Amino acid sequence: MQTTFDFSTLYAHPLISTEQLEQIKAVHRKVSFKKGDFILQKGEVSKSYFALQSGIARSFVHDYEGNDITTGFFCEQEFVINELSLFKQEPSLENIVALTDCIAWEISFEDFQLLYHSIAGVSEWGRLFMTEKLFQTQQRSLEMITLPAKDRYLQFLKDKPQVIQSVPLKYIASYLGITDTSLSRIRKEVF
């Protein structure tokens, strides 16, 4: 397990200097979550986001029939964030839970806002981050409609290989929009 965290990977932008990266690091605080801990619960307003040093987290909702549907996975060197709740300061529609023990670096919304408005590189980085999230969301929406389940699974293997080894298959199946049985059949075909 890592004992230090490389912020330069997540906050990479040519306009962010080494000195500014130190300012960014300084407003993060190290936190840990045990497996099963909620990082954000439905109905709460997100007050911060997290740079994940180790572990895996999952976002999920309950559909109109009460089924648990995975909406995303967060892995090492990724941000654990609910953009809608954080940036609109509205109650979250999703839950985010630690699937494994996690170590993360938390930054408050207020501290992020101060950095965003005082460091040009952070505001540019933030715009790029949100643009990339928009592209990812659109790509996922299109893939859910246009790709067969096997191709969605293969893409997921490519994008999140660490999740396959650490997460119950029912969560992966719900993320892919298929049943556990269908996922088992696909896995037999692939392996």
PDB file of N, CA and C in Angstrom, residues 33-111:
ATOM      1  N   PHE A  33     -11.800   5.180   5.238  1.00  0.00           N
ATOM      2  CA  PHE A  33     -13.130   4.590   5.304  1.00  0.00           C
ATOM      3  C   PHE A  33     -12.965   3.080   5.401  1.00  0.00           C
ATOM      4  N   LYS A  34     -13.736   2.465   6.263  1.00  0.00           N
ATOM      5  CA  LYS A  34     -13.753   1.009   6.362  1.00  0.00           C
ATOM      6  C   LYS A  34     -14.737   0.462   5.327  1.00  0.00           C
ATOM      7  N   LYS A  35     -14.507  -0.771   4.926  1.00  0.00           N
ATOM      8  CA  LYS A  35     -15.432  -1.435   4.011  1.00  0.00           C
ATOM      9  C   LYS A  35     -16.854  -1.306   4.567  1.00  0.00           C
ATOM     10  N   GLY A  36     -17.766  -0.825   3.722  1.00  0.00           N
ATOM     11  CA  GLY A  36     -19.155  -0.658   4.124  1.00  0.00           C
ATOM     12  C   GLY A  36     -19.511   0.735   4.610  1.00  0.00           C
ATOM     13  N   ASP A  37     -18.509   1.570   4.878  1.00  0.00           N
ATOM     14  CA  ASP A  37     -18.783   2.946   5.308  1.00  0.00           C
ATOM     15  C   ASP A  37     -19.380   3.755   4.160  1.00  0.00           C
ATOM     16  N   PHE A  38     -20.367   4.572   4.481  1.00  0.00           N
ATOM     17  CA  PHE A  38     -20.911   5.491   3.491  1.00  0.00           C
ATOM     18  C   PHE A  38     -20.017   6.722   3.412  1.00  0.00           C
ATOM     19  N   ILE A  39     -19.634   7.066   2.204  1.00  0.00           N
ATOM     20  CA  ILE A  39     -18.877   8.285   1.947  1.00  0.00           C
ATOM     21  C   ILE A  39     -19.860   9.433   1.713  1.00  0.00           C
ATOM     22  N   LEU A  40     -20.976   9.110   1.093  1.00  0.00           N
ATOM     23  CA  LEU A  40     -22.071  10.060   0.879  1.00  0.00           C
ATOM     24  C   LEU A  40     -23.361   9.259   0.838  1.00  0.00           C
ATOM     25  N   GLN A  41     -24.393   9.753   1.527  1.00  0.00           N
ATOM     26  CA  GLN A  41     -25.683   9.072   1.502  1.00  0.00           C
ATOM     27  C   GLN A  41     -26.713   9.907   0.753  1.00  0.00           C
ATOM     28  N   LYS A  42     -27.627   9.184   0.125  1.00  0.00           N
ATOM     29  CA  LYS A  42     -28.731   9.848  -0.568  1.00  0.00           C
ATOM     30  C   LYS A  42     -29.387  10.841   0.389  1.00  0.00           C
ATOM     31  N   GLY A  43     -29.657  12.038  -0.127  1.00  0.00           N
ATOM     32  CA  GLY A  43     -30.304  13.067   0.678  1.00  0.00           C
ATOM     33  C   GLY A  43     -29.338  14.036   1.331  1.00  0.00           C
ATOM     34  N   GLU A  44     -28.070  13.646   1.454  1.00  0.00           N
ATOM     35  CA  GLU A  44     -27.057  14.555   2.000  1.00  0.00           C
ATOM     36  C   GLU A  44     -26.560  15.485   0.901  1.00  0.00           C
ATOM     37  N   VAL A  45     -26.164  16.672   1.281  1.00  0.00           N
ATOM     38  CA  VAL A  45     -25.510  17.585   0.349  1.00  0.00           C
ATOM     39  C   VAL A  45     -24.012  17.342   0.467  1.00  0.00           C
ATOM     40  N   SER A  46     -23.372  17.058  -0.651  1.00  0.00           N
ATOM     41  CA  SER A  46     -21.929  16.805  -0.647  1.00  0.00           C
ATOM     42  C   SER A  46     -21.185  18.086  -0.293  1.00  0.00           C
ATOM     43  N   LYS A  47     -20.304  17.989   0.686  1.00  0.00           N
ATOM     44  CA  LYS A  47     -19.531  19.148   1.143  1.00  0.00           C
ATOM     45  C   LYS A  47     -18.062  19.047   0.755  1.00  0.00           C
ATOM     46  N   SER A  48     -17.684  17.927   0.104  1.00  0.00           N
ATOM     47  CA  SER A  48     -16.279  17.727  -0.255  1.00  0.00           C
ATOM     48  C   SER A  48     -16.174  16.643  -1.316  1.00  0.00           C
ATOM     49  N   TYR A  49     -14.963  16.480  -1.836  1.00  0.00           N
ATOM     50  CA  TYR A  49     -14.665  15.336  -2.687  1.00  0.00           C
ATOM     51  C   TYR A  49     -13.338  14.752  -2.235  1.00  0.00           C
ATOM     52  N   PHE A  50     -12.996  13.568  -2.760  1.00  0.00           N
ATOM     53  CA  PHE A  50     -11.874  12.802  -2.253  1.00  0.00           C
ATOM     54  C   PHE A  50     -10.987  12.310  -3.389  1.00  0.00           C
ATOM     55  N   ALA A  51      -9.684  12.417  -3.198  1.00  0.00           N
ATOM     56  CA  ALA A  51      -8.714  11.787  -4.090  1.00  0.00           C
ATOM     57  C   ALA A  51      -8.399  10.434  -3.459  1.00  0.00           C
ATOM     58  N   LEU A  52      -8.691   9.361  -4.175  1.00  0.00           N
ATOM     59  CA  LEU A  52      -8.573   8.017  -3.603  1.00  0.00           C
ATOM     60  C   LEU A  52      -7.145   7.501  -3.730  1.00  0.00           C
ATOM     61  N   GLN A  53      -6.511   7.284  -2.592  1.00  0.00           N
ATOM     62  CA  GLN A  53      -5.152   6.745  -2.567  1.00  0.00           C
ATOM     63  C   GLN A  53      -5.170   5.227  -2.698  1.00  0.00           C
ATOM     64  N   SER A  54      -6.078   4.582  -1.968  1.00  0.00           N
ATOM     65  CA  SER A  54      -6.182   3.126  -2.055  1.00  0.00           C
ATOM     66  C   SER A  54      -7.619   2.713  -1.782  1.00  0.00           C
ATOM     67  N   GLY A  55      -7.998   1.585  -2.366  1.00  0.00           N
ATOM     68  CA  GLY A  55      -9.337   1.054  -2.163  1.00  0.00           C
ATOM     69  C   GLY A  55     -10.249   1.275  -3.355  1.00  0.00           C
ATOM     70  N   ILE A  56     -11.481   0.817  -3.187  1.00  0.00           N
ATOM     71  CA  ILE A  56     -12.511   0.933  -4.227  1.00  0.00           C
ATOM     72  C   ILE A  56     -13.813   1.365  -3.561  1.00  0.00           C
ATOM     73  N   ALA A  57     -14.507   2.295  -4.199  1.00  0.00           N
ATOM     74  CA  ALA A  57     -15.819   2.743  -3.734  1.00  0.00           C
ATOM     75  C   ALA A  57     -16.815   2.603  -4.881  1.00  0.00           C
ATOM     76  N   ARG A  58     -18.086   2.631  -4.522  1.00  0.00           N
ATOM     77  CA  ARG A  58     -19.149   2.439  -5.511  1.00  0.00           C
ATOM     78  C   ARG A  58     -20.251   3.451  -5.267  1.00  0.00           C
ATOM     79  N   SER A  59     -20.785   3.996  -6.358  1.00  0.00           N
ATOM     80  CA  SER A  59     -21.985   4.831  -6.256  1.00  0.00           C
ATOM     81  C   SER A  59     -23.171   3.992  -6.720  1.00  0.00           C
ATOM     82  N   PHE A  60     -24.325   4.220  -6.080  1.00  0.00           N
ATOM     83  CA  PHE A  60     -25.509   3.443  -6.450  1.00  0.00           C
ATOM     84  C   PHE A  60     -26.780   4.188  -6.074  1.00  0.00           C
ATOM     85  N   VAL A  61     -27.849   3.757  -6.709  1.00  0.00           N
ATOM     86  CA  VAL A  61     -29.190   4.262  -6.419  1.00  0.00           C
ATOM     87  C   VAL A  61     -30.109   3.061  -6.248  1.00  0.00           C
ATOM     88  N   HIS A  62     -31.315   3.328  -5.782  1.00  0.00           N
ATOM     89  CA  HIS A  62     -32.364   2.312  -5.780  1.00  0.00           C
ATOM     90  C   HIS A  62     -33.405   2.761  -6.796  1.00  0.00           C
ATOM     91  N   ASP A  63     -33.736   1.868  -7.731  1.00  0.00           N
ATOM     92  CA  ASP A  63     -34.705   2.238  -8.761  1.00  0.00           C
ATOM     93  C   ASP A  63     -36.116   2.263  -8.173  1.00  0.00           C
ATOM     94  N   TYR A  64     -37.104   2.536  -9.010  1.00  0.00           N
ATOM     95  CA  TYR A  64     -38.482   2.682  -8.548  1.00  0.00           C
ATOM     96  C   TYR A  64     -39.053   1.403  -7.944  1.00  0.00           C
ATOM     97  N   GLU A  65     -38.404   0.249  -8.210  1.00  0.00           N
ATOM     98  CA  GLU A  65     -38.843  -1.015  -7.617  1.00  0.00           C
ATOM     99  C   GLU A  65     -37.994  -1.403  -6.406  1.00  0.00           C
ATOM    100  N   GLY A  66     -37.049  -0.541  -6.039  1.00  0.00           N
ATOM    101  CA  GLY A  66     -36.206  -0.815  -4.880  1.00  0.00           C
ATOM    102  C   GLY A  66     -34.949  -1.606  -5.178  1.00  0.00           C
ATOM    103  N   ASN A  67     -34.671  -1.855  -6.462  1.00  0.00           N
ATOM    104  CA  ASN A  67     -33.465  -2.592  -6.832  1.00  0.00           C
ATOM    105  C   ASN A  67     -32.230  -1.709  -6.690  1.00  0.00           C
ATOM    106  N   ASP A  68     -31.160  -2.304  -6.200  1.00  0.00           N
ATOM    107  CA  ASP A  68     -29.872  -1.629  -6.032  1.00  0.00           C
ATOM    108  C   ASP A  68     -29.173  -1.595  -7.392  1.00  0.00           C
ATOM    109  N   ILE A  69     -28.928  -0.403  -7.924  1.00  0.00           N
ATOM    110  CA  ILE A  69     -28.305  -0.239  -9.236  1.00  0.00           C
ATOM    111  C   ILE A  69     -26.998   0.537  -9.081  1.00  0.00           C
ATOM    112  N   THR A  70     -25.899  -0.079  -9.484  1.00  0.00           N
ATOM    113  CA  THR A  70     -24.596   0.575  -9.426  1.00  0.00           C
ATOM    114  C   THR A  70     -24.493   1.602 -10.546  1.00  0.00           C
ATOM    115  N   THR A  71     -24.098   2.817 -10.188  1.00  0.00           N
ATOM    116  CA  THR A  71     -23.951   3.884 -11.180  1.00  0.00           C
ATOM    117  C   THR A  71     -22.495   4.210 -11.478  1.00  0.00           C
ATOM    118  N   GLY A  72     -21.585   3.729 -10.638  1.00  0.00           N
ATOM    119  CA  GLY A  72     -20.172   3.991 -10.896  1.00  0.00           C
ATOM    120  C   GLY A  72     -19.261   3.324  -9.889  1.00  0.00           C
ATOM    121  N   PHE A  73     -17.994   3.224 -10.263  1.00  0.00           N
ATOM    122  CA  PHE A  73     -16.945   2.704  -9.388  1.00  0.00           C
ATOM    123  C   PHE A  73     -15.825   3.730  -9.332  1.00  0.00           C
ATOM    124  N   PHE A  74     -15.195   3.839  -8.185  1.00  0.00           N
ATOM    125  CA  PHE A  74     -14.072   4.750  -7.976  1.00  0.00           C
ATOM    126  C   PHE A  74     -12.885   3.927  -7.508  1.00  0.00           C
ATOM    127  N   CYS A  75     -11.759   4.084  -8.186  1.00  0.00           N
ATOM    128  CA  CYS A  75     -10.565   3.293  -7.891  1.00  0.00           C
ATOM    129  C   CYS A  75      -9.402   4.204  -7.523  1.00  0.00           C
ATOM    130  N   GLU A  76      -8.285   3.574  -7.175  1.00  0.00           N
ATOM    131  CA  GLU A  76      -7.080   4.324  -6.822  1.00  0.00           C
ATOM    132  C   GLU A  76      -6.728   5.333  -7.911  1.00  0.00           C
ATOM    133  N   GLN A  77      -6.253   6.482  -7.469  1.00  0.00           N
ATOM    134  CA  GLN A  77      -5.863   7.584  -8.358  1.00  0.00           C
ATOM    135  C   GLN A  77      -7.054   8.145  -9.142  1.00  0.00           C
ATOM    136  N   GLU A  78      -8.230   8.066  -8.547  1.00  0.00           N
ATOM    137  CA  GLU A  78      -9.424   8.691  -9.113  1.00  0.00           C
ATOM    138  C   GLU A  78     -10.085   9.535  -8.026  1.00  0.00           C
ATOM    139  N   PHE A  79     -10.962  10.415  -8.453  1.00  0.00           N
ATOM    140  CA  PHE A  79     -11.717  11.219  -7.498  1.00  0.00           C
ATOM    141  C   PHE A  79     -13.025  10.528  -7.159  1.00  0.00           C
ATOM    142  N   VAL A  80     -13.352  10.504  -5.885  1.00  0.00           N
ATOM    143  CA  VAL A  80     -14.661  10.054  -5.413  1.00  0.00           C
ATOM    144  C   VAL A  80     -15.477  11.335  -5.255  1.00  0.00           C
ATOM    145  N   ILE A  81     -16.455  11.474  -6.137  1.00  0.00           N
ATOM    146  CA  ILE A  81     -17.173  12.750  -6.203  1.00  0.00           C
ATOM    147  C   ILE A  81     -18.580  12.532  -6.745  1.00  0.00           C
ATOM    148  N   ASN A  82     -19.519  13.282  -6.213  1.00  0.00           N
ATOM    149  CA  ASN A  82     -20.853  13.364  -6.782  1.00  0.00           C
ATOM    150  C   ASN A  82     -20.986  14.800  -7.276  1.00  0.00           C
ATOM    151  N   GLU A  83     -20.743  14.980  -8.555  1.00  0.00           N
ATOM    152  CA  GLU A  83     -20.660  16.320  -9.129  1.00  0.00           C
ATOM    153  C   GLU A  83     -21.952  17.113  -8.958  1.00  0.00           C
ATOM    154  N   LEU A  84     -23.091  16.469  -9.174  1.00  0.00           N
ATOM    155  CA  LEU A  84     -24.367  17.192  -9.074  1.00  0.00           C
ATOM    156  C   LEU A  84     -24.573  17.755  -7.680  1.00  0.00           C
ATOM    157  N   SER A  85     -24.379  16.926  -6.680  1.00  0.00           N
ATOM    158  CA  SER A  85     -24.592  17.380  -5.310  1.00  0.00           C
ATOM    159  C   SER A  85     -23.550  18.415  -4.895  1.00  0.00           C
ATOM    160  N   LEU A  86     -22.290  18.167  -5.235  1.00  0.00           N
ATOM    161  CA  LEU A  86     -21.219  19.064  -4.810  1.00  0.00           C
ATOM    162  C   LEU A  86     -21.335  20.443  -5.454  1.00  0.00           C
ATOM    163  N   PHE A  87     -21.442  20.483  -6.763  1.00  0.00           N
ATOM    164  CA  PHE A  87     -21.388  21.769  -7.449  1.00  0.00           C
ATOM    165  C   PHE A  87     -22.719  22.521  -7.455  1.00  0.00           C
ATOM    166  N   LYS A  88     -23.822  21.805  -7.335  1.00  0.00           N
ATOM    167  CA  LYS A  88     -25.117  22.483  -7.237  1.00  0.00           C
ATOM    168  C   LYS A  88     -25.538  22.685  -5.783  1.00  0.00           C
ATOM    169  N   GLN A  89     -24.785  22.051  -4.862  1.00  0.00           N
ATOM    170  CA  GLN A  89     -25.095  22.092  -3.429  1.00  0.00           C
ATOM    171  C   GLN A  89     -26.550  21.695  -3.180  1.00  0.00           C
ATOM    172  N   GLU A  90     -26.904  20.538  -3.763  1.00  0.00           N
ATOM    173  CA  GLU A  90     -28.236  19.954  -3.619  1.00  0.00           C
ATOM    174  C   GLU A  90     -28.109  18.564  -3.007  1.00  0.00           C
ATOM    175  N   PRO A  91     -29.183  18.061  -2.393  1.00  0.00           N
ATOM    176  CA  PRO A  91     -29.132  16.711  -1.839  1.00  0.00           C
ATOM    177  C   PRO A  91     -28.785  15.678  -2.916  1.00  0.00           C
ATOM    178  N   SER A  92     -27.948  14.745  -2.546  1.00  0.00           N
ATOM    179  CA  SER A  92     -27.514  13.705  -3.471  1.00  0.00           C
ATOM    180  C   SER A  92     -28.647  12.731  -3.770  1.00  0.00           C
ATOM    181  N   LEU A  93     -28.711  12.293  -5.002  1.00  0.00           N
ATOM    182  CA  LEU A  93     -29.648  11.245  -5.394  1.00  0.00           C
ATOM    183  C   LEU A  93     -28.994   9.870  -5.286  1.00  0.00           C
ATOM    184  N   GLU A  94     -27.675   9.864  -5.121  1.00  0.00           N
ATOM    185  CA  GLU A  94     -26.906   8.623  -5.061  1.00  0.00           C
ATOM    186  C   GLU A  94     -26.314   8.417  -3.673  1.00  0.00           C
ATOM    187  N   ASN A  95     -25.962   7.167  -3.417  1.00  0.00           N
ATOM    188  CA  ASN A  95     -25.136   6.795  -2.276  1.00  0.00           C
ATOM    189  C   ASN A  95     -23.748   6.496  -2.812  1.00  0.00           C
ATOM    190  N   ILE A  96     -22.725   6.759  -2.003  1.00  0.00           N
ATOM    191  CA  ILE A  96     -21.371   6.311  -2.323  1.00  0.00           C
ATOM    192  C   ILE A  96     -20.872   5.559  -1.103  1.00  0.00           C
ATOM    193  N   VAL A  97     -20.426   4.322  -1.314  1.00  0.00           N
ATOM    194  CA  VAL A  97     -20.001   3.462  -0.215  1.00  0.00           C
ATOM    195  C   VAL A  97     -18.632   2.859  -0.517  1.00  0.00           C
ATOM    196  N   ALA A  98     -17.843   2.652   0.524  1.00  0.00           N
ATOM    197  CA  ALA A  98     -16.543   1.994   0.372  1.00  0.00           C
ATOM    198  C   ALA A  98     -16.773   0.494   0.211  1.00  0.00           C
ATOM    199  N   LEU A  99     -16.274  -0.076  -0.876  1.00  0.00           N
ATOM    200  CA  LEU A  99     -16.380  -1.523  -1.094  1.00  0.00           C
ATOM    201  C   LEU A  99     -15.223  -2.267  -0.451  1.00  0.00           C
ATOM    202  N   THR A 100     -14.129  -1.557  -0.237  1.00  0.00           N
ATOM    203  CA  THR A 100     -12.967  -2.088   0.469  1.00  0.00           C
ATOM    204  C   THR A 100     -12.541  -1.005   1.460  1.00  0.00           C
ATOM    205  N   ASP A 101     -11.614  -1.320   2.328  1.00  0.00           N
ATOM    206  CA  ASP A 101     -11.029  -0.260   3.149  1.00  0.00           C
ATOM    207  C   ASP A 101     -10.387   0.748   2.200  1.00  0.00           C
ATOM    208  N   CYS A 102     -10.580   2.019   2.469  1.00  0.00           N
ATOM    209  CA  CYS A 102     -10.084   3.079   1.582  1.00  0.00           C
ATOM    210  C   CYS A 102      -9.287   4.119   2.368  1.00  0.00           C
ATOM    211  N   ILE A 103      -8.248   4.618   1.727  1.00  0.00           N
ATOM    212  CA  ILE A 103      -7.537   5.800   2.208  1.00  0.00           C
ATOM    213  C   ILE A 103      -7.714   6.863   1.132  1.00  0.00           C
ATOM    214  N   ALA A 104      -8.100   8.053   1.558  1.00  0.00           N
ATOM    215  CA  ALA A 104      -8.389   9.123   0.601  1.00  0.00           C
ATOM    216  C   ALA A 104      -7.917  10.457   1.163  1.00  0.00           C
ATOM    217  N   TRP A 105      -7.884  11.429   0.275  1.00  0.00           N
ATOM    218  CA  TRP A 105      -7.506  12.797   0.630  1.00  0.00           C
ATOM    219  C   TRP A 105      -8.692  13.691   0.324  1.00  0.00           C
ATOM    220  N   GLU A 106      -9.265  14.274   1.372  1.00  0.00           N
ATOM    221  CA  GLU A 106     -10.489  15.067   1.261  1.00  0.00           C
ATOM    222  C   GLU A 106     -10.172  16.546   1.076  1.00  0.00           C
ATOM    223  N   ILE A 107     -10.931  17.174   0.189  1.00  0.00           N
ATOM    224  CA  ILE A 107     -10.876  18.630   0.034  1.00  0.00           C
ATOM    225  C   ILE A 107     -12.306  19.156   0.123  1.00  0.00           C
ATOM    226  N   SER A 108     -12.503  20.167   0.935  1.00  0.00           N
ATOM    227  CA  SER A 108     -13.847  20.729   1.097  1.00  0.00           C
ATOM    228  C   SER A 108     -14.232  21.533  -0.144  1.00  0.00           C
ATOM    229  N   PHE A 109     -15.527  21.674  -0.330  1.00  0.00           N
ATOM    230  CA  PHE A 109     -16.040  22.474  -1.433  1.00  0.00           C
ATOM    231  C   PHE A 109     -15.546  23.919  -1.316  1.00  0.00           C
ATOM    232  N   GLU A 110     -15.525  24.445  -0.099  1.00  0.00           N
ATOM    233  CA  GLU A 110     -15.069  25.825   0.115  1.00  0.00           C
ATOM    234  C   GLU A 110     -13.604  25.983  -0.282  1.00  0.00           C
ATOM    235  N   ASP A 111     -12.750  25.037   0.141  1.00  0.00           N
ATOM    236  CA  ASP A 111     -11.332  25.117  -0.219  1.00  0.00           C
ATOM    237  C   ASP A 111     -11.134  24.983  -1.726  1.00  0.00           C
TER     238      ASP A 111
END
